[in-house]
Short mmCIF file of C-alpha atoms and ligand atoms in Angstrom, two decimals:
data_model
loop_
_atom_site.label_atom_id
_atom_site.label_comp_id
_atom_site.label_asym_id
_atom_site.label_seq_id
_atom_site.Cartn_x
_atom_site.Cartn_y
_atom_site.Cartn_z
CA MET D 23 16.02 5.19 27.25
CA ASN D 24 12.28 5.83 27.38
CA THR D 25 10.62 2.43 26.98
CA GLN D 26 7.42 3.89 25.48
CA SER D 27 7.54 5.17 21.89
CA ASP D 28 4.99 6.09 19.18
CA MET D 29 6.24 3.32 17.00
CA ILE D 30 8.78 0.50 17.31
CA ILE D 31 10.31 -1.06 14.21
CA VAL D 32 12.16 -4.34 14.79
CA GLY D 33 15.01 -4.71 12.31
CA ALA D 34 17.06 -1.79 10.90
CA GLY D 35 17.40 -3.29 7.40
CA LEU D 36 15.94 -2.05 4.14
CA SER D 37 12.21 -2.15 4.87
CA GLY D 38 12.53 -1.00 8.51
CA LEU D 39 14.65 2.10 7.72
CA LEU D 40 12.70 3.07 4.59
CA THR D 41 9.46 2.92 6.60
CA ALA D 42 10.95 5.04 9.42
CA TRP D 43 12.33 7.53 6.93
CA ARG D 44 9.05 7.88 5.00
CA CYS D 45 7.04 8.26 8.26
CA PHE D 46 9.31 11.05 9.45
CA ASP D 47 9.04 13.00 6.17
CA ALA D 48 5.24 12.84 6.21
CA ASN D 49 4.58 13.12 9.94
CA PRO D 50 6.53 15.82 11.84
CA GLU D 51 5.10 14.67 15.21
CA ILE D 52 6.18 11.00 15.16
CA GLU D 53 9.04 9.50 17.13
CA ILE D 54 10.31 5.98 16.31
CA LEU D 55 12.50 3.40 18.08
CA VAL D 56 14.31 0.97 15.84
CA ILE D 57 15.70 -2.18 17.49
CA GLU D 58 18.47 -3.99 15.59
CA ALA D 59 20.16 -7.30 16.49
CA SER D 60 23.49 -6.40 14.73
CA GLY D 61 25.98 -3.67 15.56
CA ARG D 62 24.98 -1.20 12.83
CA ILE D 63 21.94 -0.05 10.95
CA ALA D 64 21.43 -0.79 7.23
CA GLY D 65 24.02 -3.61 7.09
CA ASP D 66 26.44 -3.73 4.17
CA HIS D 67 24.42 -4.12 0.97
CA THR D 68 23.59 -2.71 -2.42
CA TRP D 69 19.98 -2.73 -3.56
CA SER D 70 19.12 -2.25 -7.26
CA PHE D 71 15.82 -1.68 -9.01
CA ASN D 72 14.23 -0.42 -12.26
CA LEU D 73 13.16 3.17 -11.76
CA THR D 74 9.89 2.23 -13.42
CA ASP D 75 9.11 -0.17 -10.55
CA ILE D 76 8.56 2.80 -8.26
CA PRO D 77 5.33 4.81 -8.35
CA GLU D 78 6.13 8.20 -9.84
CA HIS D 79 5.02 10.22 -6.82
CA LEU D 80 7.91 8.51 -4.83
CA ASN D 81 10.69 9.34 -7.32
CA ASP D 82 11.76 12.63 -5.68
CA TRP D 83 11.64 11.14 -2.20
CA ILE D 84 13.83 8.18 -3.07
CA SER D 85 16.43 10.10 -5.02
CA PRO D 86 18.83 10.72 -2.04
CA PHE D 87 18.91 6.91 -1.58
CA ILE D 88 20.20 6.40 -5.16
CA ALA D 89 23.95 6.04 -5.35
CA TYR D 90 24.22 5.14 -9.07
CA GLN D 91 21.81 5.43 -11.98
CA TRP D 92 22.01 4.26 -15.58
CA SER D 93 19.60 5.13 -18.43
CA CYS D 94 19.50 1.57 -19.91
CA TYR D 95 20.86 -1.95 -19.49
CA ASP D 96 21.75 -5.04 -21.48
CA VAL D 97 20.63 -8.65 -21.44
CA LYS D 98 22.47 -11.44 -23.32
CA PHE D 99 21.34 -14.95 -24.18
CA PRO D 100 22.73 -17.50 -26.67
CA LYS D 101 20.20 -16.37 -29.27
CA ARG D 102 19.35 -12.81 -28.17
CA GLU D 103 21.23 -9.65 -27.18
CA ARG D 104 19.35 -6.54 -26.35
CA THR D 105 19.59 -3.09 -24.71
CA LEU D 106 16.52 -2.12 -22.68
CA GLU D 107 15.75 1.58 -22.33
CA ILE D 108 14.73 1.11 -18.69
CA PRO D 109 16.49 3.38 -16.15
CA TYR D 110 18.25 1.24 -13.54
CA CYS D 111 19.28 2.45 -10.04
CA THR D 112 21.32 1.22 -7.15
CA GLY D 113 21.21 2.40 -3.55
CA ASN D 114 23.41 1.10 -0.76
CA SER D 115 23.87 0.94 2.97
CA ASP D 116 25.78 4.20 3.08
CA THR D 117 23.08 6.16 1.26
CA LEU D 118 20.33 4.52 3.36
CA ARG D 119 22.13 5.47 6.57
CA ALA D 120 22.59 9.04 5.23
CA CYS D 121 18.82 9.28 4.58
CA VAL D 122 17.89 8.55 8.20
CA GLN D 123 20.88 10.21 9.92
CA PRO D 124 19.26 13.67 10.24
CA HIS D 125 16.39 12.02 12.20
CA ILE D 126 18.85 10.21 14.44
CA ASN D 127 20.58 13.60 15.01
CA SER D 128 17.33 15.34 15.85
CA GLY D 129 16.39 12.61 18.36
CA ARG D 130 13.18 11.56 16.56
CA LEU D 131 14.74 8.21 15.49
CA LYS D 132 16.15 6.32 18.41
CA VAL D 133 18.27 3.27 17.62
CA LEU D 134 19.03 0.36 19.83
CA LEU D 135 21.83 -1.84 18.44
CA ASN D 136 23.10 -5.33 19.39
CA THR D 137 19.58 -6.05 20.73
CA LYS D 138 17.82 -9.19 19.64
CA VAL D 139 14.03 -9.09 19.92
CA THR D 140 12.52 -12.46 20.85
CA LYS D 141 8.80 -11.62 21.22
CA ILE D 142 6.56 -9.17 19.39
CA ASP D 143 2.91 -8.20 19.80
CA SER D 144 0.98 -5.29 18.46
CA THR D 145 2.07 -2.78 21.17
CA SER D 146 5.25 -4.22 22.74
CA VAL D 147 8.43 -6.16 22.15
CA MET D 148 10.61 -8.23 24.46
CA THR D 149 14.37 -8.53 23.99
CA GLU D 150 16.45 -11.61 24.68
CA THR D 151 17.63 -10.06 27.92
CA GLY D 152 13.95 -9.85 29.03
CA ARG D 153 13.55 -6.09 28.66
CA ARG D 154 10.16 -4.88 27.43
CA TYR D 155 9.58 -1.87 25.18
CA GLY D 156 6.07 -0.53 24.49
CA ALA D 157 4.63 1.54 21.68
CA LYS D 158 1.31 2.52 20.08
CA CYS D 159 2.36 0.51 17.01
CA VAL D 160 4.98 -2.19 16.42
CA LEU D 161 6.24 -3.28 12.95
CA ASP D 162 8.22 -6.47 12.41
CA ALA D 163 10.99 -5.99 9.77
CA ARG D 164 13.27 -8.85 10.81
CA GLY D 165 13.90 -10.25 7.31
CA PHE D 166 13.01 -13.62 5.80
CA LYS D 167 11.13 -16.31 7.67
CA PRO D 168 9.89 -19.56 6.03
CA ASN D 169 6.16 -20.24 5.98
CA ASP D 170 4.45 -23.58 5.53
CA ASN D 171 1.84 -22.04 3.22
CA VAL D 172 4.43 -20.66 0.83
CA PHE D 173 6.23 -22.99 -1.63
CA LEU D 174 9.59 -21.82 -2.82
CA GLY D 175 12.39 -22.15 -5.30
CA TYR D 176 15.57 -20.08 -4.81
CA GLN D 177 17.62 -17.45 -6.50
CA LYS D 178 21.13 -17.66 -5.07
CA PHE D 179 24.24 -15.72 -5.91
CA VAL D 180 27.76 -14.71 -5.00
CA GLY D 181 29.03 -11.27 -6.00
CA HIS D 182 32.50 -9.75 -6.14
CA VAL D 183 33.08 -6.06 -6.29
CA ILE D 184 36.29 -5.67 -8.24
CA LYS D 185 38.62 -2.71 -8.69
CA THR D 186 40.50 -2.82 -12.00
CA VAL D 187 43.84 -1.18 -12.73
CA GLU D 188 42.70 0.02 -16.21
CA PRO D 189 39.14 1.27 -16.95
CA HIS D 190 37.01 -1.86 -17.48
CA GLY D 191 35.08 -0.40 -20.45
CA ILE D 192 31.65 -1.65 -19.43
CA GLU D 193 29.39 1.40 -19.69
CA ARG D 194 26.02 0.06 -18.48
CA PRO D 195 24.73 -2.75 -16.42
CA ILE D 196 24.46 -6.26 -17.92
CA ILE D 197 21.50 -7.46 -15.90
CA MET D 198 21.60 -10.96 -17.29
CA ASP D 199 24.43 -12.59 -19.24
CA ALA D 200 23.01 -16.01 -19.73
CA THR D 201 25.50 -17.00 -22.50
CA VAL D 202 27.44 -18.68 -19.68
CA LYS D 203 27.39 -22.45 -19.17
CA GLN D 204 24.20 -23.53 -17.39
CA PHE D 205 24.58 -25.54 -14.14
CA GLY D 206 21.62 -27.15 -12.29
CA GLY D 207 19.17 -24.32 -13.03
CA TYR D 208 18.94 -20.96 -14.76
CA ARG D 209 22.40 -19.34 -14.48
CA PHE D 210 23.43 -15.87 -15.46
CA VAL D 211 26.10 -13.33 -14.62
CA TYR D 212 25.12 -9.79 -13.50
CA CYS D 213 27.58 -6.93 -14.01
CA LEU D 214 27.04 -3.52 -12.41
CA PRO D 215 29.68 -0.94 -13.36
CA PHE D 216 29.73 1.56 -10.48
CA THR D 217 32.61 3.57 -11.82
CA ASP D 218 35.21 3.25 -14.68
CA THR D 219 37.28 1.00 -12.47
CA GLU D 220 34.80 -0.54 -9.98
CA MET D 221 32.22 -3.15 -10.85
CA LEU D 222 30.04 -5.77 -9.16
CA VAL D 223 30.19 -9.15 -10.92
CA GLU D 224 27.59 -11.59 -9.56
CA ASP D 225 27.07 -15.22 -10.59
CA THR D 226 23.36 -16.12 -10.08
CA TYR D 227 21.43 -19.46 -10.12
CA TYR D 228 17.70 -20.18 -10.09
CA THR D 229 17.63 -23.57 -8.50
CA ASP D 230 15.26 -25.81 -6.57
CA GLY D 231 17.34 -25.91 -3.32
CA PRO D 232 18.96 -23.14 -1.26
CA GLU D 233 22.45 -24.70 -0.85
CA LEU D 234 25.18 -22.29 -2.04
CA ARG D 235 28.58 -23.65 -3.04
CA ARG D 236 30.48 -20.54 -2.49
CA GLN D 237 34.02 -21.66 -3.45
CA GLU D 238 32.89 -23.15 -6.78
CA ILE D 239 31.02 -19.97 -7.62
CA ASP D 240 33.99 -17.81 -6.56
CA ALA D 241 36.09 -19.72 -9.09
CA ARG D 242 33.47 -19.30 -11.85
CA ILE D 243 33.40 -15.54 -11.22
CA LYS D 244 37.14 -15.45 -11.67
CA ASP D 245 36.84 -17.41 -14.98
CA TYR D 246 34.07 -15.05 -16.20
CA ILE D 247 36.08 -11.92 -15.48
CA ARG D 248 39.10 -13.42 -17.36
CA ASP D 249 37.30 -15.14 -20.26
CA ASN D 250 34.23 -12.95 -20.86
CA LEU D 251 35.41 -9.54 -19.70
CA GLY D 252 39.02 -10.00 -20.67
CA MET D 253 40.34 -8.59 -17.42
CA TYR D 254 43.37 -9.80 -15.53
CA ASP D 255 44.56 -6.87 -13.46
CA TYR D 256 42.11 -6.28 -10.62
CA GLU D 257 41.54 -6.87 -6.96
CA VAL D 258 38.34 -8.02 -5.16
CA ILE D 259 37.45 -5.27 -2.74
CA GLN D 260 34.10 -6.63 -1.43
CA ARG D 261 32.11 -9.86 -1.57
CA GLU D 262 28.44 -10.62 -0.99
CA LYS D 263 26.15 -13.65 -1.18
CA GLY D 264 22.43 -14.09 -1.11
CA VAL D 265 19.77 -16.78 -1.19
CA LEU D 266 16.44 -15.20 -2.11
CA PRO D 267 13.03 -16.83 -2.01
CA ILE D 268 11.26 -17.29 -5.36
CA THR D 269 7.55 -18.04 -4.83
CA LEU D 270 6.13 -20.97 -6.74
CA ALA D 271 2.77 -21.24 -4.96
CA VAL D 272 0.88 -19.74 -2.00
CA ASP D 273 -1.93 -21.50 -0.25
CA GLU D 274 -3.86 -18.24 0.04
CA ASN D 275 -6.80 -19.68 2.07
CA ALA D 276 -4.59 -21.37 4.66
CA PHE D 277 -2.35 -18.30 4.73
CA ASP D 278 -5.22 -15.99 5.53
CA ASN D 279 -6.70 -18.29 8.16
CA ASP D 280 -3.34 -19.04 9.94
CA ARG D 281 -2.16 -15.45 9.90
CA ASP D 282 -1.99 -13.45 13.08
CA TRP D 283 -2.77 -10.01 11.71
CA SER D 284 -1.70 -8.28 14.97
CA LYS D 285 1.79 -9.12 13.80
CA ARG D 286 2.46 -6.40 11.29
CA GLU D 287 5.22 -7.92 9.15
CA ILE D 288 6.84 -5.69 6.56
CA GLY D 289 9.68 -6.25 4.10
CA ILE D 290 10.63 -9.71 2.93
CA ARG D 291 9.26 -11.15 6.27
CA GLY D 292 5.72 -10.10 5.24
CA GLY D 293 6.18 -11.71 1.78
CA PHE D 294 6.62 -8.27 0.17
CA TYR D 295 9.05 -9.14 -2.61
CA HIS D 296 8.67 -9.73 -6.36
CA ALA D 297 7.81 -13.42 -6.76
CA ILE D 298 10.15 -13.92 -9.71
CA SER D 299 13.15 -11.55 -9.06
CA GLY D 300 13.09 -12.01 -5.26
CA TYR D 301 13.77 -8.25 -5.07
CA SER D 302 11.99 -6.36 -2.33
CA LEU D 303 12.99 -2.73 -2.70
CA PRO D 304 10.01 -1.48 -4.72
CA ASP D 305 7.52 -3.24 -2.42
CA ALA D 306 9.35 -1.87 0.62
CA LEU D 307 8.93 1.67 -0.72
CA ILE D 308 5.26 1.21 -1.53
CA ILE D 309 4.48 -0.32 1.90
CA ALA D 310 6.47 2.46 3.64
CA ASP D 311 4.36 5.00 1.78
CA ILE D 312 1.07 3.28 2.63
CA ILE D 313 1.90 3.11 6.34
CA SER D 314 3.04 6.69 6.43
CA GLU D 315 -0.15 7.86 4.61
CA GLU D 316 -2.33 5.92 7.06
CA ILE D 317 -0.52 7.51 10.03
CA SER D 318 -0.91 11.05 8.53
CA GLU D 319 -4.66 10.46 8.19
CA GLY D 320 -4.69 8.98 11.68
CA PHE D 321 -3.14 12.16 13.15
CA GLU D 322 -5.97 14.14 11.58
CA ASP D 323 -8.85 11.74 12.31
CA TYR D 324 -7.81 10.11 15.67
CA PRO D 325 -5.19 12.32 17.33
CA GLU D 326 -5.44 10.13 20.52
CA ASN D 327 -4.22 7.08 18.44
CA PRO D 328 -2.99 7.95 14.99
CA PHE D 329 -2.01 4.32 14.37
CA LYS D 330 -5.58 3.06 14.52
CA ASN D 331 -5.86 2.49 10.77
CA ILE D 332 -2.74 0.36 10.55
CA ASP D 333 -4.45 -2.79 11.74
CA THR D 334 -7.17 -2.49 9.14
CA ILE D 335 -4.87 -1.89 6.18
CA PHE D 336 -2.46 -4.73 6.88
CA PRO D 337 -4.63 -7.71 5.91
CA ALA D 338 -5.86 -5.90 2.81
CA VAL D 339 -2.39 -5.01 1.61
CA GLN D 340 -0.92 -8.44 2.20
CA ILE D 341 -3.83 -10.39 0.73
CA GLY D 342 -3.82 -8.03 -2.23
CA HIS D 343 -0.08 -8.62 -2.71
CA PHE D 344 -0.46 -12.39 -2.90
CA GLU D 345 -3.50 -12.13 -5.17
CA ASN D 346 -1.61 -9.82 -7.48
CA GLU D 347 1.25 -12.21 -7.81
CA ARG D 348 -0.74 -15.30 -8.94
CA PHE D 349 0.38 -15.00 -12.54
CA LEU D 350 4.01 -14.53 -11.55
CA ARG D 351 3.83 -17.69 -9.46
CA LEU D 352 2.43 -19.59 -12.47
CA LEU D 353 5.47 -18.44 -14.48
CA ASN D 354 7.75 -19.60 -11.72
CA ARG D 355 6.18 -23.04 -11.80
CA MET D 356 6.82 -23.10 -15.53
CA LEU D 357 10.44 -22.07 -14.99
CA PHE D 358 11.22 -24.37 -12.07
CA ARG D 359 8.99 -27.38 -12.75
CA ALA D 360 8.03 -27.48 -16.45
CA ALA D 361 11.46 -26.62 -17.93
CA LYS D 362 14.56 -28.84 -17.61
CA PRO D 363 17.07 -27.09 -15.29
CA GLU D 364 19.64 -26.48 -18.07
CA GLY D 365 16.91 -25.29 -20.45
CA ARG D 366 15.37 -22.75 -18.11
CA TYR D 367 17.26 -19.94 -19.84
CA LYS D 368 15.08 -20.42 -22.92
CA ILE D 369 12.04 -19.06 -21.10
CA LEU D 370 13.89 -15.88 -20.26
CA GLN D 371 15.43 -15.69 -23.75
CA ARG D 372 11.92 -15.69 -25.17
CA PHE D 373 10.57 -13.29 -22.55
CA TYR D 374 13.26 -10.68 -23.35
CA GLY D 375 12.03 -10.66 -26.94
CA LEU D 376 8.82 -8.91 -25.80
CA SER D 377 8.32 -5.12 -25.76
CA ASP D 378 10.05 -2.69 -23.32
CA GLY D 379 6.62 -1.66 -22.04
CA LEU D 380 5.59 -5.18 -21.21
CA ILE D 381 8.94 -5.88 -19.46
CA LYS D 382 8.54 -2.68 -17.42
CA ARG D 383 5.05 -3.75 -16.39
CA PHE D 384 6.29 -7.22 -15.55
CA TYR D 385 8.90 -6.01 -13.07
CA ALA D 386 6.43 -3.41 -11.60
CA ASN D 387 3.90 -6.29 -11.32
CA GLU D 388 1.39 -4.30 -13.29
CA LEU D 389 0.83 -6.73 -16.19
CA LYS D 390 -2.36 -6.22 -18.16
CA ARG D 391 -4.49 -9.09 -19.34
CA ARG D 392 -3.14 -8.78 -22.87
CA ASP D 393 0.42 -8.84 -21.53
CA LYS D 394 -0.28 -12.16 -19.84
CA VAL D 395 -1.65 -13.51 -23.11
CA ARG D 396 1.43 -12.28 -24.96
CA ILE D 397 3.71 -14.02 -22.43
CA LEU D 398 1.88 -17.34 -22.68
CA ILE D 399 1.10 -17.60 -26.43
CA GLY D 400 3.42 -18.82 -29.15
CA LYS D 401 5.70 -21.84 -29.35
CA PRO D 402 6.21 -22.83 -25.67
CA PRO D 403 9.89 -23.21 -24.58
CA VAL D 404 8.70 -26.03 -22.23
CA PRO D 405 6.97 -29.38 -22.88
CA VAL D 406 3.18 -28.76 -23.03
CA SER D 407 2.36 -31.78 -20.85
CA LYS D 408 4.60 -30.47 -18.05
CA ALA D 409 3.24 -26.96 -18.42
CA LEU D 410 -0.32 -28.24 -18.03
CA TYR D 411 0.66 -30.41 -15.07
CA ASN D 412 2.01 -27.40 -13.23
CA PHE D 413 -0.74 -24.98 -14.28
CA SER D 414 -3.12 -25.31 -11.31
CA GLU D 415 -1.70 -23.79 -8.15
CA LYS D 416 -4.10 -25.77 -5.95
CA ALA D 417 -3.06 -29.15 -7.51
CA PHE D 418 0.61 -28.11 -7.21
CA ILE D 419 0.21 -27.35 -3.50
CA LYS D 420 -1.57 -30.66 -2.91
CA ARG D 421 1.33 -32.58 -4.51
CA GLU D 422 3.93 -30.50 -2.64
CA ARG D 423 2.22 -31.08 0.73
CA ALA D 424 2.02 -34.85 -0.01
CA ALA D 425 5.73 -34.90 -0.92
CA ARG D 426 6.64 -33.02 2.30
CA THR D 427 4.64 -35.52 4.37
CA GLN D 428 6.36 -38.40 2.63
CA ASN D 429 9.80 -36.92 3.27
CA GLN D 430 9.18 -36.39 6.99
C1 FAD J 525 23.18 -9.98 -1.00
C2 FAD J 525 21.77 -9.51 -1.32
C3 FAD J 525 21.53 -8.68 -2.38
C4 FAD J 525 20.24 -8.25 -2.69
N1 FAD J 525 20.07 -7.36 -3.69
C5 FAD J 525 18.83 -6.85 -3.89
C6 FAD J 525 18.66 -5.86 -4.92
O1 FAD J 525 19.62 -5.48 -5.61
N2 FAD J 525 17.39 -5.31 -5.04
C7 FAD J 525 16.37 -5.69 -4.28
O2 FAD J 525 15.26 -5.13 -4.41
N3 FAD J 525 16.47 -6.70 -3.39
C8 FAD J 525 17.71 -7.26 -3.15
N4 FAD J 525 17.86 -8.20 -2.24
C9 FAD J 525 16.68 -8.79 -1.61
C10 FAD J 525 16.05 -7.95 -0.51
O3 FAD J 525 15.68 -6.68 -1.00
C11 FAD J 525 16.95 -7.74 0.68
O4 FAD J 525 17.19 -9.00 1.26
C12 FAD J 525 16.44 -6.71 1.67
O5 FAD J 525 17.51 -6.33 2.45
C13 FAD J 525 15.28 -7.21 2.50
O6 FAD J 525 14.83 -6.18 3.33
P1 FAD J 525 14.18 -6.49 4.73
O7 FAD J 525 14.07 -5.15 5.40
O8 FAD J 525 12.96 -7.26 4.58
O9 FAD J 525 15.27 -7.34 5.49
P2 FAD J 525 16.76 -6.99 5.91
O10 FAD J 525 17.24 -5.86 5.08
O11 FAD J 525 17.51 -8.30 5.90
O12 FAD J 525 16.61 -6.49 7.39
C14 FAD J 525 16.31 -7.30 8.48
C15 FAD J 525 16.99 -6.70 9.70
O13 FAD J 525 16.46 -7.28 10.91
C16 FAD J 525 17.51 -7.54 11.78
N5 FAD J 525 17.06 -8.60 12.66
C17 FAD J 525 16.81 -9.94 12.36
N6 FAD J 525 16.32 -10.61 13.46
C18 FAD J 525 16.25 -9.71 14.46
C19 FAD J 525 15.84 -9.76 15.81
N7 FAD J 525 15.40 -10.93 16.37
N8 FAD J 525 15.86 -8.66 16.54
C20 FAD J 525 16.28 -7.44 16.02
N9 FAD J 525 16.70 -7.36 14.70
C21 FAD J 525 16.65 -8.42 13.95
C22 FAD J 525 18.66 -7.97 10.85
O14 FAD J 525 19.90 -7.86 11.54
C23 FAD J 525 18.48 -7.00 9.72
O15 FAD J 525 19.17 -5.78 9.92
C24 FAD J 525 19.17 -8.68 -1.89
C25 FAD J 525 19.39 -9.57 -0.85
C26 FAD J 525 20.64 -9.97 -0.56
C27 FAD J 525 20.84 -10.96 0.58
#
């Protein structure tokens, strides 16, 4: 294999492959090498999102990735049930592989599997066997990595895809069924009916720590399917689990100073996920589009090095992302630190009483000032003293750092 490429992307997961795919569509000249530690590209996942989280100009492009789409979905709480008229979509590993396969066939996308990268700089990577690959531009899409300047809670879940003997009768997704018993944090069950007889049932917890007790959760999913969905005759055909970072605070100054901007981190590794949902698909699409646009302009303006602009845009995009999520982090501190674990659902119960438009803007992280006021005013579902205590991000970080030092 040629060891010099236009671009190397390390990690053939969601963000790496979406970026490659977008760059190919917009730039007929580019050739990309993707290096992946596992034995296949795109893993074995489903990725869901509100269609309204995606900028409209990307809707046509992303449509081949979408495997299932619903026009609305339900949420359920002890004191609220509601259908939201927000289109909901799911893509998966098969559709993602199909999107990039033509570029693999044409030879523009080269894939190196079972290859772990151990060192990355802006123009080369080193594998664990000591082989070096060079490129005009390297992107790091290796998935989540903890960061001392980012303070987290966790969304963890176990999912079973079930195949029922009779049609299950669930017509649209239930994004949150929080009528279930609460354990140690905000708990809800998520149901995604792929077909009349196939459905993902996922038991989810917003908790302070990342430990996942898989067997206990497996048993609760079984109980939910029997007691809440009234189904007995089914088999589990697939299982998944996840522990996603939920951002409570970011020390933005330290982050900017410590950051090595020559490392161009995309996807969840670069912090590009929604602070509250932990979902990264919309950000991955947006970043893929920005990178591809910059390269297109680069081919026009600097044909000798079309990747010249990438270095300049990275700090701006990443700093902008963290600035833009300050309000979401405040809400997370209310959820995780101001509310009692078993009472966290009340915050979401209240939130889902707000308008469809506000909820759409919340997930797209496009809240207006008046939306933020609407979210915060009214009878608070958390004690006021605890809310005030956790209001300042700076003070929160100071306390967290002190606690970390004490625990060391
Ligand atoms: C079970 C689960 C369900 C999720 N569901 C959703 C959802 O519905 N919607 C949503 O928006 N988000 C979802 N997420 C969150 C997030 O979108 C995903 O984790 C997403 O896959 C992150 O994309 P990524 O490209 O950053 O990382 P990944 O998709 O994890 O890709 C990283 C890739 O890098 C490879 N790699 C790692 N280290 C190396 C190395 N040293 N050398 C070479 N390759 C390496 C890995 O093998 C992997 O293929 C889910 C996460 C999980 C775990």
